[in-house]
PDB file of C-alpha atoms in Angstrom:
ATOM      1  CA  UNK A   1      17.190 -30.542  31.954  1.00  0.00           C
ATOM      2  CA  UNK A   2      16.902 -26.988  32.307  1.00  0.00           C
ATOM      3  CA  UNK A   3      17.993 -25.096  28.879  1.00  0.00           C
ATOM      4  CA  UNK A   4      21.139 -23.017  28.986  1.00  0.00           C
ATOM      5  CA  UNK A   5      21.847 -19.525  29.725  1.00  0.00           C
ATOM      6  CA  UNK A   6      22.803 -18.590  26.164  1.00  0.00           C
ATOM      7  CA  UNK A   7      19.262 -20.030  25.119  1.00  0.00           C
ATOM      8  CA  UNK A   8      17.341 -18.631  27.370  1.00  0.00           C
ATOM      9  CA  UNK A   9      18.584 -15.115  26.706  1.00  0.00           C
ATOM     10  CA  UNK A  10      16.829 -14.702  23.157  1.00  0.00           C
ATOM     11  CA  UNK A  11      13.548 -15.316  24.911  1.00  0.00           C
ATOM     12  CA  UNK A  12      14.254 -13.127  27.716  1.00  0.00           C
ATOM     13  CA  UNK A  13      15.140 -10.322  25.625  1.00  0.00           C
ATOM     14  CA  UNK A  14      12.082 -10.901  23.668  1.00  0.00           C
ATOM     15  CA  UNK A  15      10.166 -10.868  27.088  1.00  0.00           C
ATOM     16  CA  UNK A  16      11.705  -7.880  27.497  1.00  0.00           C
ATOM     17  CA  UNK A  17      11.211  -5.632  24.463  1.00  0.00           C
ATOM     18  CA  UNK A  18       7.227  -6.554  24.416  1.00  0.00           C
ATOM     19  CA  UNK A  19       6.594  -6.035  28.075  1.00  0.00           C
ATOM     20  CA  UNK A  20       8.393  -2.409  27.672  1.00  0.00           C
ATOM     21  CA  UNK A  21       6.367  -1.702  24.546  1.00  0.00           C
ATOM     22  CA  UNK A  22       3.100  -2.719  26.868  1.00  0.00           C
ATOM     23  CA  UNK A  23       4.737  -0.729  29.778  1.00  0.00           C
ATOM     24  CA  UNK A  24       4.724   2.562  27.140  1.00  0.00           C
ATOM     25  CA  UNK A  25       1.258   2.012  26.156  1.00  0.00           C
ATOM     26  CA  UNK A  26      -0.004   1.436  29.454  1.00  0.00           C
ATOM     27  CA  UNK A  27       1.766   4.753  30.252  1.00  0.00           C
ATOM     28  CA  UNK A  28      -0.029   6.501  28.040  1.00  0.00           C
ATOM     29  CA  UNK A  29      -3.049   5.146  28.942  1.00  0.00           C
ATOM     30  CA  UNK A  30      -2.678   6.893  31.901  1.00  0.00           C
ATOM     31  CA  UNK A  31      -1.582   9.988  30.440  1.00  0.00           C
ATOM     32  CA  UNK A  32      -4.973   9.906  28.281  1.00  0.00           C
ATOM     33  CA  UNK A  33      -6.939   9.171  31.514  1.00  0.00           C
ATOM     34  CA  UNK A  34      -5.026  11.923  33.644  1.00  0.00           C
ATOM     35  CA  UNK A  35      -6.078  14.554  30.889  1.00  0.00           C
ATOM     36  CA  UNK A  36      -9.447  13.470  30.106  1.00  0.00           C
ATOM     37  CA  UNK A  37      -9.967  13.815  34.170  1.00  0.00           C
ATOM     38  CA  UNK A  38      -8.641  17.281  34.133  1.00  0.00           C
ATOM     39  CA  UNK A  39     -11.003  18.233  31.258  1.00  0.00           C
ATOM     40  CA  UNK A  40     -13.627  16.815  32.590  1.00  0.00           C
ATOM     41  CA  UNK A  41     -13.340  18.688  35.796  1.00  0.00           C
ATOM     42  CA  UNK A  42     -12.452  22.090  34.197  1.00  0.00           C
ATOM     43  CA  UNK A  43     -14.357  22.056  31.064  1.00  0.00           C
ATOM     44  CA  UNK A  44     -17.338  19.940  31.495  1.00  0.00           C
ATOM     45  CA  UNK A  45     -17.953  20.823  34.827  1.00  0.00           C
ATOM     46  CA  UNK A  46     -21.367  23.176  34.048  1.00  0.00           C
ATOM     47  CA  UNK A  47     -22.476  19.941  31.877  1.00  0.00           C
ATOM     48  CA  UNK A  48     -21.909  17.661  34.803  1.00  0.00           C
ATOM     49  CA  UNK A  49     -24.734  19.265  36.517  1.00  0.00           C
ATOM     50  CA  UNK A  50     -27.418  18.058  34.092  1.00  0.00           C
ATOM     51  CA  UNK A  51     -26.687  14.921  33.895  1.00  0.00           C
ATOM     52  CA  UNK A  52     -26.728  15.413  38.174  1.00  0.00           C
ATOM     53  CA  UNK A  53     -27.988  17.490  40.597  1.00  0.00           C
ATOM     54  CA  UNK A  54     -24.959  17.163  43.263  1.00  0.00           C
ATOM     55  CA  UNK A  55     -21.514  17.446  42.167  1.00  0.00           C
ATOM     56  CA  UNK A  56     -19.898  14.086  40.105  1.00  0.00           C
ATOM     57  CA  UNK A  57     -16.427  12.537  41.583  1.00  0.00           C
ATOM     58  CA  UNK A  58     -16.127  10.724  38.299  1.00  0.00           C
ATOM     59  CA  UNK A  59     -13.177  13.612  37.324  1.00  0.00           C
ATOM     60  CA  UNK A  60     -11.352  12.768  40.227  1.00  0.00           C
ATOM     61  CA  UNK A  61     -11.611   9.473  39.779  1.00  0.00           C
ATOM     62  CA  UNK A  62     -10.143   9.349  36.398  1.00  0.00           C
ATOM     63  CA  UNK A  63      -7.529  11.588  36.914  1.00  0.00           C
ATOM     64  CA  UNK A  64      -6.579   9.749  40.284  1.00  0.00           C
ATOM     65  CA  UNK A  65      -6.367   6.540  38.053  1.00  0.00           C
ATOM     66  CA  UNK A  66      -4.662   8.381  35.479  1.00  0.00           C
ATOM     67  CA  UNK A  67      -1.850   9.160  37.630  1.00  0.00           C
ATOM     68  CA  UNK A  68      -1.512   6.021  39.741  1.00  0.00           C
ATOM     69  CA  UNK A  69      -1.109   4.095  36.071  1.00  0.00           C
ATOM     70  CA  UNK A  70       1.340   6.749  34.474  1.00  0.00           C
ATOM     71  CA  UNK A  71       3.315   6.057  37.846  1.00  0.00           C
ATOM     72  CA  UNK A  72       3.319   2.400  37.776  1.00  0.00           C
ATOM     73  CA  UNK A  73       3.563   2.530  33.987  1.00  0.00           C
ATOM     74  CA  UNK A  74       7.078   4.549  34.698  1.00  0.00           C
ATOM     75  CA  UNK A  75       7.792   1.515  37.369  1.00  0.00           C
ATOM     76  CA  UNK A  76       6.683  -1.660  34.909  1.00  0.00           C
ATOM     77  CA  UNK A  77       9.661   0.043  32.659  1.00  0.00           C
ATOM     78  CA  UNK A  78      12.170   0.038  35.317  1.00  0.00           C
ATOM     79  CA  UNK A  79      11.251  -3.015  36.653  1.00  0.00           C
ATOM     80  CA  UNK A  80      11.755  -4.462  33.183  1.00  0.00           C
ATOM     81  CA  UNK A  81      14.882  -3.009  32.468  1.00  0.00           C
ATOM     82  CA  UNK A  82      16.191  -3.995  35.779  1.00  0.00           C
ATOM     83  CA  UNK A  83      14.883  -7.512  35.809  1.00  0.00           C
ATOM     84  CA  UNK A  84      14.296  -7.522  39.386  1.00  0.00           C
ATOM     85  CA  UNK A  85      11.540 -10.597  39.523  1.00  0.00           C
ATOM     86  CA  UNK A  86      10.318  -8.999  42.666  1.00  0.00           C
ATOM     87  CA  UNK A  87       9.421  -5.994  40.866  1.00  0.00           C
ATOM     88  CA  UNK A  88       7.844  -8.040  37.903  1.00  0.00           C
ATOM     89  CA  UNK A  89       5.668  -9.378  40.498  1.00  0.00           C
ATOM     90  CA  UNK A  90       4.604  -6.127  42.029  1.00  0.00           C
ATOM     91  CA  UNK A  91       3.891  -4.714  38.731  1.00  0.00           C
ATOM     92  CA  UNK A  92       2.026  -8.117  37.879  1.00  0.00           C
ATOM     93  CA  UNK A  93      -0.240  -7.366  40.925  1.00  0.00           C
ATOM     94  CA  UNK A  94      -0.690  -4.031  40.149  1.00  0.00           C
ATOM     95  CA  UNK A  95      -1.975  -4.582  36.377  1.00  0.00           C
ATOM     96  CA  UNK A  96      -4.402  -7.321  37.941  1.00  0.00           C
ATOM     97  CA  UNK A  97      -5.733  -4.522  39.827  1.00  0.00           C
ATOM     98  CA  UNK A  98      -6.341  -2.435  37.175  1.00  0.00           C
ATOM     99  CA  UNK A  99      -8.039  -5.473  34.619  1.00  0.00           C
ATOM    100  CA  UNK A 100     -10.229  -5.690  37.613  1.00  0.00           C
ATOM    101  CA  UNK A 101     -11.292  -2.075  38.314  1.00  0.00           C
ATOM    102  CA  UNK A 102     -11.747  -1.410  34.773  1.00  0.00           C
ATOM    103  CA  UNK A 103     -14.020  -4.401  34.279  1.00  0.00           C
ATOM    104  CA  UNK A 104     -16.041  -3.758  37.017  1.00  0.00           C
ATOM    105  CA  UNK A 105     -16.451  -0.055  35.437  1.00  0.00           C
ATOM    106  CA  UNK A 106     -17.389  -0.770  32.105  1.00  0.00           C
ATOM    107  CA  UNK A 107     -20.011  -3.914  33.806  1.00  0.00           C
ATOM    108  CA  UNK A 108     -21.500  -1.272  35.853  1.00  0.00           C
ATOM    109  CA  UNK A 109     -21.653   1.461  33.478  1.00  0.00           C
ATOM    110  CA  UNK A 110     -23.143  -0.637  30.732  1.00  0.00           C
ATOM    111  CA  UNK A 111     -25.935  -2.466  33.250  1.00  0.00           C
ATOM    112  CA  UNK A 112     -26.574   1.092  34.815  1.00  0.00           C
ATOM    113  CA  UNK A 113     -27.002   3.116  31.302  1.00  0.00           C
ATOM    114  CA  UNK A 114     -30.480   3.239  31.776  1.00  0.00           C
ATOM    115  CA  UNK A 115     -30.437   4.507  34.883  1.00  0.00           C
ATOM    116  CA  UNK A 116     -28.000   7.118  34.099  1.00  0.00           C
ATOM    117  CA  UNK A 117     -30.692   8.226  30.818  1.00  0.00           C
ATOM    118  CA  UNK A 118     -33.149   8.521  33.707  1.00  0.00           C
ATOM    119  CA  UNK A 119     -31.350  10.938  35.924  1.00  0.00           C
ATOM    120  CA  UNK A 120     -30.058  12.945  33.080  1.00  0.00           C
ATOM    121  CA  UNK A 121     -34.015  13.261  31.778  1.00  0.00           C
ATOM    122  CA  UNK A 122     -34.591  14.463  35.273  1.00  0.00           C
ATOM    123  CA  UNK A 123     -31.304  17.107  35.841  1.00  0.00           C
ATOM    124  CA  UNK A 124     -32.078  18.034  32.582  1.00  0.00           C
ATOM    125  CA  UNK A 125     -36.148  18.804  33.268  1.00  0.00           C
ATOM    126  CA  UNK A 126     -34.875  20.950  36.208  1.00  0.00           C
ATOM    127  CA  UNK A 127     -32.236  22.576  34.655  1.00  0.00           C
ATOM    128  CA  UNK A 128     -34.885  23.712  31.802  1.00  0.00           C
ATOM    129  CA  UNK A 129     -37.752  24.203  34.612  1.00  0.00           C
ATOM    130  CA  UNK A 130     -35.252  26.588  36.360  1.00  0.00           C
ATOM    131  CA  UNK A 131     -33.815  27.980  33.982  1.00  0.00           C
ATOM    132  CA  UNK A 132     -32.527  31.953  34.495  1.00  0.00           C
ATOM    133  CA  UNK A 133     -30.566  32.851  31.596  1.00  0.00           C
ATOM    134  CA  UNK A 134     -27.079  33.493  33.691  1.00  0.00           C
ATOM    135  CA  UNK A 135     -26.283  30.976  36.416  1.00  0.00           C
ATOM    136  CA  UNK A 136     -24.652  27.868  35.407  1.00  0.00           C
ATOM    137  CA  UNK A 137     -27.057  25.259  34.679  1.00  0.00           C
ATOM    138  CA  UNK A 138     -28.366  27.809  32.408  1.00  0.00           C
ATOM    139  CA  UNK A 139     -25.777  28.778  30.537  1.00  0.00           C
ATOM    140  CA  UNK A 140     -24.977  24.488  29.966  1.00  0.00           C
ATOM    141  CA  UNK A 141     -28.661  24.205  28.720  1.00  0.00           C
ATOM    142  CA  UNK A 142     -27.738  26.912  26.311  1.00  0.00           C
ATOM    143  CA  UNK A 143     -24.692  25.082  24.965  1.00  0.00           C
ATOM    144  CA  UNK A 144     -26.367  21.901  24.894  1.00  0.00           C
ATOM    145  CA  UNK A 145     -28.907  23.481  22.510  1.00  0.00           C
ATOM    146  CA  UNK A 146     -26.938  25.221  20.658  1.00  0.00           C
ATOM    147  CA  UNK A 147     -24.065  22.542  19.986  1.00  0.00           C
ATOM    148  CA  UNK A 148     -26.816  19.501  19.337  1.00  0.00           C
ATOM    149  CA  UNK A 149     -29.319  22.248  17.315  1.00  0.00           C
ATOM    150  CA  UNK A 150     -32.099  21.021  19.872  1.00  0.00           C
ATOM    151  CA  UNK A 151     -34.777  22.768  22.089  1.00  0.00           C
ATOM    152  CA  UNK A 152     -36.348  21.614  25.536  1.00  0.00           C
ATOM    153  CA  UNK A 153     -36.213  18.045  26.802  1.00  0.00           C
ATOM    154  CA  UNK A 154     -38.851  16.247  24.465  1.00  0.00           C
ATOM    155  CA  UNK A 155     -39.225  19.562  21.894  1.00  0.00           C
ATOM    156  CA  UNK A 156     -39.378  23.132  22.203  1.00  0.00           C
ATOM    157  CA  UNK A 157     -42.769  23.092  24.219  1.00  0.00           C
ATOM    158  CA  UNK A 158     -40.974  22.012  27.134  1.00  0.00           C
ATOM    159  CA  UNK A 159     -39.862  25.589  27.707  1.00  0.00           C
ATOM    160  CA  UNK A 160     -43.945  26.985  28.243  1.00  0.00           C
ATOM    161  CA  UNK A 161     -43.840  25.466  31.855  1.00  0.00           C
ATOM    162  CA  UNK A 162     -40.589  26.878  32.401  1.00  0.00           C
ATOM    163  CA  UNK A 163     -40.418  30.147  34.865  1.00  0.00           C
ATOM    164  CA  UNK A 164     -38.454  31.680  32.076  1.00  0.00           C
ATOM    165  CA  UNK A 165     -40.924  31.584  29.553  1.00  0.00           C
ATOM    166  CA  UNK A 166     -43.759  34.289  30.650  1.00  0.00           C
ATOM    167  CA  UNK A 167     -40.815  37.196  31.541  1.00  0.00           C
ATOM    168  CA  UNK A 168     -38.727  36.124  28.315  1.00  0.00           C
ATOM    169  CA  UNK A 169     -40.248  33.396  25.974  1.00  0.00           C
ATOM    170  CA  UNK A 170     -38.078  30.882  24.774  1.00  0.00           C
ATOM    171  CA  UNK A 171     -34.084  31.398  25.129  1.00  0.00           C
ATOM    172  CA  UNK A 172     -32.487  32.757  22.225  1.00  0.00           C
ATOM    173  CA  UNK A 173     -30.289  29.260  22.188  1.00  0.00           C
ATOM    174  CA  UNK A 174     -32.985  27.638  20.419  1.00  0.00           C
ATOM    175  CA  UNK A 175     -33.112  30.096  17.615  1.00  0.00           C
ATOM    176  CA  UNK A 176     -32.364  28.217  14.095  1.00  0.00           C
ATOM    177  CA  UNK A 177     -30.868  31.442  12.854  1.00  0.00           C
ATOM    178  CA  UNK A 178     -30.398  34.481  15.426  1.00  0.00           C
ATOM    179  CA  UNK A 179     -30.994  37.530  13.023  1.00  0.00           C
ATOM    180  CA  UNK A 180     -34.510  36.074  12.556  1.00  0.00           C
ATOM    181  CA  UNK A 181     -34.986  35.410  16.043  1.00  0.00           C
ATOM    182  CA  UNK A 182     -36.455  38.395  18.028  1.00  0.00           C
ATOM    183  CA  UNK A 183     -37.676  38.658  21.673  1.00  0.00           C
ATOM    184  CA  UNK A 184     -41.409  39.131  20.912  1.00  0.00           C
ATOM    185  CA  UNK A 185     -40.736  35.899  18.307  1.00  0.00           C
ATOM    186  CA  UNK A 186     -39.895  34.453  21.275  1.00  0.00           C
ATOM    187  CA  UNK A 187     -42.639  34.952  23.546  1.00  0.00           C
ATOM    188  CA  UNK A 188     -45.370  34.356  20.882  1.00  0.00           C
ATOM    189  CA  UNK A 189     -45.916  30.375  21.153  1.00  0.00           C
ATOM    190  CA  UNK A 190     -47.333  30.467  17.447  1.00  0.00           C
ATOM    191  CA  UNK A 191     -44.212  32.520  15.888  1.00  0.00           C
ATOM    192  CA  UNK A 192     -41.717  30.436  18.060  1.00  0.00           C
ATOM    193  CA  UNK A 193     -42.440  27.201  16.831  1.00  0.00           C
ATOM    194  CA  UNK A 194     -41.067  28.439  12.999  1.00  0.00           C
ATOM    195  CA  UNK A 195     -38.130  29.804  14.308  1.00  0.00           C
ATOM    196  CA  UNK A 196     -36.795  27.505  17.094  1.00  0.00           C
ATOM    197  CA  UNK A 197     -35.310  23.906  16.760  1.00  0.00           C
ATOM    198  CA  UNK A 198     -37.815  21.384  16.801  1.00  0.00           C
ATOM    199  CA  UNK A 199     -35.866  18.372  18.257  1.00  0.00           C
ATOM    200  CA  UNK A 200     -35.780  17.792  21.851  1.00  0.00           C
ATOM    201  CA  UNK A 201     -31.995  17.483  23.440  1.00  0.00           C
ATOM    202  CA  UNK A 202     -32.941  14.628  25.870  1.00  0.00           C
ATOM    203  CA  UNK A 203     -33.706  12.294  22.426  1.00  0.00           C
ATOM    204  CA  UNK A 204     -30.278  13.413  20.931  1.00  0.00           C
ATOM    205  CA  UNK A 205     -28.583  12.923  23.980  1.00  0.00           C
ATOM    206  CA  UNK A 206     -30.181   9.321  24.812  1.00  0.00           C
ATOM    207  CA  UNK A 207     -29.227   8.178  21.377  1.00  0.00           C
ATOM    208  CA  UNK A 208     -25.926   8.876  20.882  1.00  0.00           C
ATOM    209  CA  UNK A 209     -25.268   7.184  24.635  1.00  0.00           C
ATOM    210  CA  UNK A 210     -27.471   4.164  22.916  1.00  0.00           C
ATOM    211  CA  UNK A 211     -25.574   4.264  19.654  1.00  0.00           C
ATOM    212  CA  UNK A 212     -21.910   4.853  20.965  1.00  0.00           C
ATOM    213  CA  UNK A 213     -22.213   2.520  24.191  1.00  0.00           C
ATOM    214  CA  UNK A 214     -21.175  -0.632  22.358  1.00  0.00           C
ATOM    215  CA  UNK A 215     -18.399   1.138  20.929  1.00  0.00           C
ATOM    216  CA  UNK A 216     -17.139   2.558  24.734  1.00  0.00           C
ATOM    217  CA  UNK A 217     -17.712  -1.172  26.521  1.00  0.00           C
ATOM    218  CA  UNK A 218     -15.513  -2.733  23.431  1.00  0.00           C
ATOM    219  CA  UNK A 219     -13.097  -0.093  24.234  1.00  0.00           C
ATOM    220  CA  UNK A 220     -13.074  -0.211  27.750  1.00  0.00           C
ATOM    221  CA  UNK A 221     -13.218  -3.624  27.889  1.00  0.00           C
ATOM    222  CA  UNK A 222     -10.262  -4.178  25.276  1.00  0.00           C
ATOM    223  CA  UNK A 223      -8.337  -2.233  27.053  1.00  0.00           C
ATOM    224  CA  UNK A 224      -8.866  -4.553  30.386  1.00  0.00           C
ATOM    225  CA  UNK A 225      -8.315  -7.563  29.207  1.00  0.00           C
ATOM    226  CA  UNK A 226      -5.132  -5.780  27.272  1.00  0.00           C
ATOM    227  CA  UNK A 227      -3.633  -5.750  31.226  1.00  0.00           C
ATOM    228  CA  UNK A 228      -3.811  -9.623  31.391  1.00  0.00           C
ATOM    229  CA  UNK A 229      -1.497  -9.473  28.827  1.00  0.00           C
ATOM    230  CA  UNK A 230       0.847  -7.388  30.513  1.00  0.00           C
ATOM    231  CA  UNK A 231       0.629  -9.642  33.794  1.00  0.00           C
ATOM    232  CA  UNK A 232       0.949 -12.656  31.535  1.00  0.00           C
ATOM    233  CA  UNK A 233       4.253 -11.210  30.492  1.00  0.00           C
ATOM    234  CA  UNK A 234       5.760 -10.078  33.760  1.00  0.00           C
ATOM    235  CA  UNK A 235       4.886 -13.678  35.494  1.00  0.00           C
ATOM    236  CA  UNK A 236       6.823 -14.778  32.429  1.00  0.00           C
ATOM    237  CA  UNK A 237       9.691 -12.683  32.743  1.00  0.00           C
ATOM    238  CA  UNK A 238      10.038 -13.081  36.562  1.00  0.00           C
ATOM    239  CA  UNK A 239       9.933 -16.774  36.245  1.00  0.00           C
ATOM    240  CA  UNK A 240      12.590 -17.257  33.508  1.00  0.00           C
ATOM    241  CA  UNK A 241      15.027 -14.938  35.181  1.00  0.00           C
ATOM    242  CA  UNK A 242      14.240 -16.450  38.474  1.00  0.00           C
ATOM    243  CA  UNK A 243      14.595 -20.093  37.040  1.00  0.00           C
ATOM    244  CA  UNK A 244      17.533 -19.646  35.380  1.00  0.00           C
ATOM    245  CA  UNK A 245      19.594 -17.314  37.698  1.00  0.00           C
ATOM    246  CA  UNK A 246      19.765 -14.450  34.830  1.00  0.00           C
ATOM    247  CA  UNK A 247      21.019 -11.319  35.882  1.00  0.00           C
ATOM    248  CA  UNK A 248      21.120  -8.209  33.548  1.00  0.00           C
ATOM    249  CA  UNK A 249      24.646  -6.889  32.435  1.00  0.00           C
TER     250      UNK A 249
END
């Protein structure tokens, strides 16, 4: 015997008020993704193209995903507070979806992390190989060495093969302190090696991807499986209002 309307109502409502909180928090999800896109594109931009050599579509992707999931984050709340249990269902299909894109992303990104330390070592050998002082690539490298106190790829001896190095020594970015850093310090290999940063940037780099990567799959992946949740609760939802003929007041 099926249970009564007044019974079933405390559930529903229950149903209701925890697949709206997950509808908010899967909004700003989205928000959070949308914005770290936008960054991405604007700000890190010049650092894209070490890790690189052609242009990254990573930005867009994120901020593409960003905005689909703030949209149907906006349509999992009215579709809640409207109890349609067609809409539940659309928004049930559309939070599969997104469990499965984002596990596929943080699968590939964690089997592929190796491959992404090899490209950067290479971008990043170019970019220092290349290097001009102004264009920029360059003016990344000098951020990169200047933020992560590092010099070169493997140490500051990197920068003797460099085509910068005969004209101008080693870039002033490398410089422990600048007021004891001078041009001719710079150009004299000897002199150079007390003054510049001894640590190469590619060994920084690599470890904090090794150290943090655990920590950005048990995010990533958390906030997958977090989705099957949210499906788990609009079946629900759909099927008691469907099952018992409730319609919202």
């Amino acid at each position: 015997m099926a249970p009564s309307r007044m019974e079933t109502k405390p559930v529903i409502f229950i149903l209701k008020t925890l697949l709206l909180l997950h509808s908010f928090i899967f909004w700003v999800t989205g928000v959070v993704l949308l914005s770290v896109g936008l960054w991405w594109k604007f700000m890190l931009g010049p650092y894209m193209l070490l890790i690189s050599s052609s242009p990254s579509n990573a930005p867009y992707a994120l901020a593409g995903t960003g905005a689909a999931i703030v949209l149907f984050g906006l349509f999992g709340c009215f579709a809640t507070c409207r109890g349609r249990p067609w809409m539940l269902k659309l928004y049930a299909v559309f939070l599969s979806l997104v469990f499965v894109i984002e596990l596929v992303a943080g699968i590939s990104g964690f089997i592929f992390r190796h491959e992404i330390k090899g490209t950067f070592l290479t971008s990043y050998s170019e970019a220092v190989m290349w290097y001009n002082g102004y264009d920029e690539r360059s003016m990344a490298v000098d951020s990169v060495q200047r933020t992560l106190h590092c010099c070169g790829v493997q140490n500051f001896t990197s920068w003797f093969s460099s085509v910068y190095f005969p004209a101008s020594g080693i870039p002033a970015s490398c410089c422990v302190t600048y007021v004891e850093c001078s041009k001719a310090d710079l150009k004299n290999v000897t002199l150079a090696a007390h003054k510049v940063y001894r640590q190469g940037c590619y060994e920084l780099v690599v470890s904090f991807i090794e150290n943090n990567m655990a920590v950005i799959a048990g995010v990533t992946f958390g906030i997958a499986f977090s989705q099957v949740v949210g499906t788990s609760l609009a079946c629900c939802l759909a099927h008691f209002i469907s099952t018992n003929q409730y319609e919202m007041v």
